[in-house]
């Protein structure tokens, strides 16, 4: 009887723990949905353009946890910084990485290309956006800008960075998700979410993969049609997807040439 009682107690406790875990997961997912709707990039372009939730439960939890940290740091304690990007000043989160942008040691050649090709008549499509170093700059130069990011931690940072500069950004839309050869859910892996090296390809940069989540991916022709972007007009596409370019670009050649 005592053994049976012990088994019943263990099973009951396991059921309670699992129920609590499931409820917490559901609650976090609901929070993620609320946060995404409560903190959109409030621009004329952004309204009605965002596709449905891009992350599975694991990714949503990561997004929620990062948003709570950012809300506390940025909106409660004002932990922000001013950085100069190619002659323009922006307010961003306290991420120390931004110092490399301020010192002009991070990819100066990339900004030179933006100066060369992104004009007031350009439609900019920027993926992977990461935490926004090129999207922020490009959106102040282009007629309109679209950013795409599949890392939920980086997506949260970009969302907040765009919010911090909302007064100067009237033409930008941020989409959670990734670009792939077709519309599908893919595994994205990283040594540390938000570290700029997350990817859906076979190789993982910046160390060994320690975390993964599923992300909704879209083919670029689908996104262009959804956004109303005409490839024949003045369009600049920036691609930085951690070696997945090797699979992605060959799949786009016929569409680009057409």
C-alpha positions as a printed Julia matrix, in Angstrom:
258×3 Matrix{Float64}:
  0.0    0.0     0.0
  2.79   2.38    0.9
  4.5    1.69   -2.45
  1.24   2.25   -4.3
  0.69   5.44   -2.36
  4.21   6.6    -3.22
  3.64   5.87   -6.91
  0.35   7.78   -6.88
  2.01  10.73   -5.13
  4.88  10.79   -7.66
  2.5   10.6   -10.61
  0.31  13.3    -9.11
  3.3   15.58   -8.57
  4.49  14.93  -12.12
  1.04  15.82  -13.44
  1.01  19.03  -11.4
  4.49  20.01  -12.61
  3.6   19.26  -16.24
  0.31  21.18  -15.97
  2.14  24.15  -14.47
  4.74  23.96  -17.25
  2.07  23.78  -19.95
  0.14  26.69  -18.44
  3.32  28.75  -18.24
  4.12  27.96  -21.86
  0.63  28.9   -22.99
  0.81  32.08  -20.9
  4.18  33.01  -22.39
  2.88  32.39  -25.89
 -0.07  34.68  -25.16
  2.32  37.32  -23.81
  4.39  37.04  -26.99
  1.33  37.7   -29.12
  0.35  40.68  -26.92
  3.87  42.12  -26.97
  4.04  41.87  -30.74
  0.74  43.7   -31.09
  1.47  46.22  -28.32
  4.93  47.14  -29.64
  4.65  47.23  -33.41
  6.74  49.49  -35.57
  4.01  52.09  -35.85
  4.38  53.32  -39.4
  1.99  53.73  -42.28
  3.82  50.98  -44.12
  3.77  48.56  -41.21
  0.05  48.45  -40.55
 -1.56  45.27  -41.84
  1.64  43.94  -43.44
  2.91  41.55  -40.76
  2.34  37.87  -41.46
  1.26  35.48  -38.66
  3.47  34.4   -35.75
  6.82  33.17  -37.03
  8.21  31.21  -34.07
  7.29  27.97  -32.35
  6.8   27.89  -28.56
 10.55  27.74  -27.9
 11.15  30.8   -30.05
  8.2   32.65  -28.54
  9.55  32.08  -25.03
 12.94  33.45  -26.11
 11.25  36.48  -27.66
  9.17  37.15  -24.54
 12.11  36.83  -22.18
 14.21  39.22  -24.27
 11.35  41.71  -24.55
 10.96  41.72  -20.76
 14.68  42.47  -20.37
 14.52  45.24  -22.96
 11.38  46.76  -21.48
 13.08  46.89  -18.09
 16.42  48.21  -19.39
 15.19  50.6   -22.05
 11.79  51.84  -20.99
 12.16  51.74  -17.2
 15.84  52.54  -16.69
 16.56  54.37  -19.95
 19.63  52.24  -20.73
 20.1   53.51  -24.26
 22.96  55.01  -26.21
 23.47  57.3   -29.17
 25.45  55.88  -32.08
 26.51  57.48  -35.32
 25.95  55.38  -38.42
 27.51  56.78  -41.57
 26.92  60.37  -40.5
 23.48  59.93  -38.93
 22.68  59.55  -35.22
 20.39  56.88  -33.76
 19.16  55.85  -30.32
 19.7   52.15  -29.67
 19.69  49.66  -26.81
 22.65  49.29  -24.46
 24.15  46.38  -26.42
 27.93  47.03  -26.27
 28.34  45.74  -29.83
 27.13  49.12  -31.14
 30.52  50.58  -30.17
 32.02  48.91  -33.25
 29.54  50.81  -35.42
 30.3   54.08  -33.66
 34.02  53.49  -34.27
 33.31  52.65  -37.92
 35.05  49.3   -37.57
 32.02  47.19  -38.49
 31.67  46.59  -42.23
 32.35  50.1   -43.56
 32.19  48.61  -47.07
 28.54  47.68  -46.44
 27.6   51.26  -45.63
 29.47  52.45  -48.73
 27.19  50.21  -50.83
 24.15  51.67  -49.1
 25.39  55.18  -49.93
 25.93  54.09  -53.52
 22.66  52.27  -54.21
 20.01  53.3   -51.66
 18.36  56.57  -52.65
 15.1   58.37  -51.76
 13.37  56.38  -54.52
 14.68  52.95  -53.45
 12.73  50.09  -51.89
 15.09  48.39  -49.43
 14.67  44.71  -48.5
 17.05  43.79  -45.66
 17.49  40.19  -44.45
 18.77  38.93  -42.02
 18.31  42.17  -40.26
 19.87  41.04  -36.94
 19.55  43.96  -34.44
 19.16  46.57  -37.18
 22.51  48.21  -38.04
 21.77  48.35  -41.76
 17.97  48.54  -41.54
 18.1   51.64  -39.31
 20.46  53.43  -41.67
 18.8   52.24  -44.86
 15.3   53.15  -43.69
 16.31  56.81  -43.3
 17.56  56.87  -46.91
 15.05  54.69  -48.78
 11.51  55.42  -49.89
 10.45  52.36  -47.91
 12.25  49.54  -46.11
 11.43  45.96  -45.13
 13.45  44.02  -42.55
 13.25  40.25  -41.93
 14.74  38.48  -38.9
 14.36  34.86  -37.78
 16.27  34.98  -34.48
 13.65  35.83  -31.8
 16.2   37.58  -29.55
 17.61  39.69  -32.38
 14.07  40.36  -33.63
 13.15  41.76  -30.21
 16.2   44.04  -30.23
 15.43  45.29  -33.72
 11.82  45.94  -32.79
 12.91  48.08  -29.83
 15.62  49.87  -31.83
 13.05  50.8   -34.46
 10.66  51.97  -31.75
 13.38  54.18  -30.26
 13.79  55.88  -33.65
 10.15  55.82  -34.7
  9.95  59.6   -35.12
 12.51  59.46  -37.93
 11.26  56.22  -39.49
  7.95  56.6   -41.3
  8.54  53.97  -43.95
  9.79  50.76  -42.32
  8.24  47.35  -41.72
  9.77  44.52  -39.68
  8.75  40.91  -40.32
  9.65  38.04  -37.97
 10.69  35.04  -40.02
 13.31  33.94  -42.49
 13.75  33.81  -46.25
 14.1   30.36  -47.77
 13.7   28.59  -51.1
 10.05  27.88  -50.26
  7.43  28.58  -47.58
  8.21  26.18  -44.75
  9.05  25.88  -41.07
 12.8   25.45  -40.63
 15.09  24.78  -37.7
 17.25  27.78  -36.84
 20.29  27.11  -34.66
 22.78  29.24  -32.81
 25.62  29.12  -30.31
 23.72  31.9   -28.51
 20.5   33.45  -29.76
 20.95  37.08  -30.71
 24.69  36.75  -31.38
 24.43  37.6   -35.13
 25.37  34.05  -36.2
 22.02  32.25  -36.03
 21.14  30.42  -39.21
 19.06  27.8   -40.97
 21.92  26.33  -42.98
 24.04  23.31  -42.14
 26.93  25.37  -40.76
 26.72  27.38  -37.54
 29.2   30.21  -37.12
 30.49  31.63  -33.83
 30.83  28.28  -32.07
 28.76  25.12  -31.79
 24.97  25.17  -31.81
 23.61  25.07  -28.26
 20.05  26.24  -28.9
 17.51  25.81  -31.68
 13.94  26.8   -32.49
 11.59  26.6   -35.46
 10.91  29.65  -37.58
  8.49  30.27  -40.41
 10.31  30.91  -43.67
  9.01  32.5   -46.87
 10.28  32.58  -50.42
 11.16  36.09  -51.52
  8.68  36.24  -54.46
  5.88  35.53  -51.96
  7.05  38.33  -49.65
  7.39  40.78  -52.54
  3.85  40.03  -53.65
  2.55  40.34  -50.07
  4.29  43.69  -49.6
  3.42  45.02  -53.04
  7.08  45.39  -54.06
  7.81  45.56  -57.78
 11.16  43.95  -58.51
 11.4   45.96  -61.72
 11.58  49.26  -59.86
 14.49  50.7   -57.87
 14.92  47.82  -55.39
 17.97  47.04  -53.24
 18.16  43.61  -51.56
 20.65  42.99  -48.76
 21.24  39.33  -47.86
 23.17  38.21  -44.78
 22.05  34.71  -43.77
 25.16  32.97  -42.47
 26.13  30.89  -45.54
 22.54  29.94  -46.45
 23.07  32.25  -49.43
 24.67  29.23  -51.15
 21.26  27.54  -51.33
 19.1   30.65  -51.5
 20.62  32.69  -54.31
 20.64  29.89  -56.95
 16.94  29.37  -56.27
 16.28  33.08  -56.97
 18.26  33.53  -60.21
 15.42  32.81  -62.62
 13.04  35.08  -60.68
 15.6   37.9   -60.5
 16.41  37.71  -64.2
 12.74  37.64  -65.16
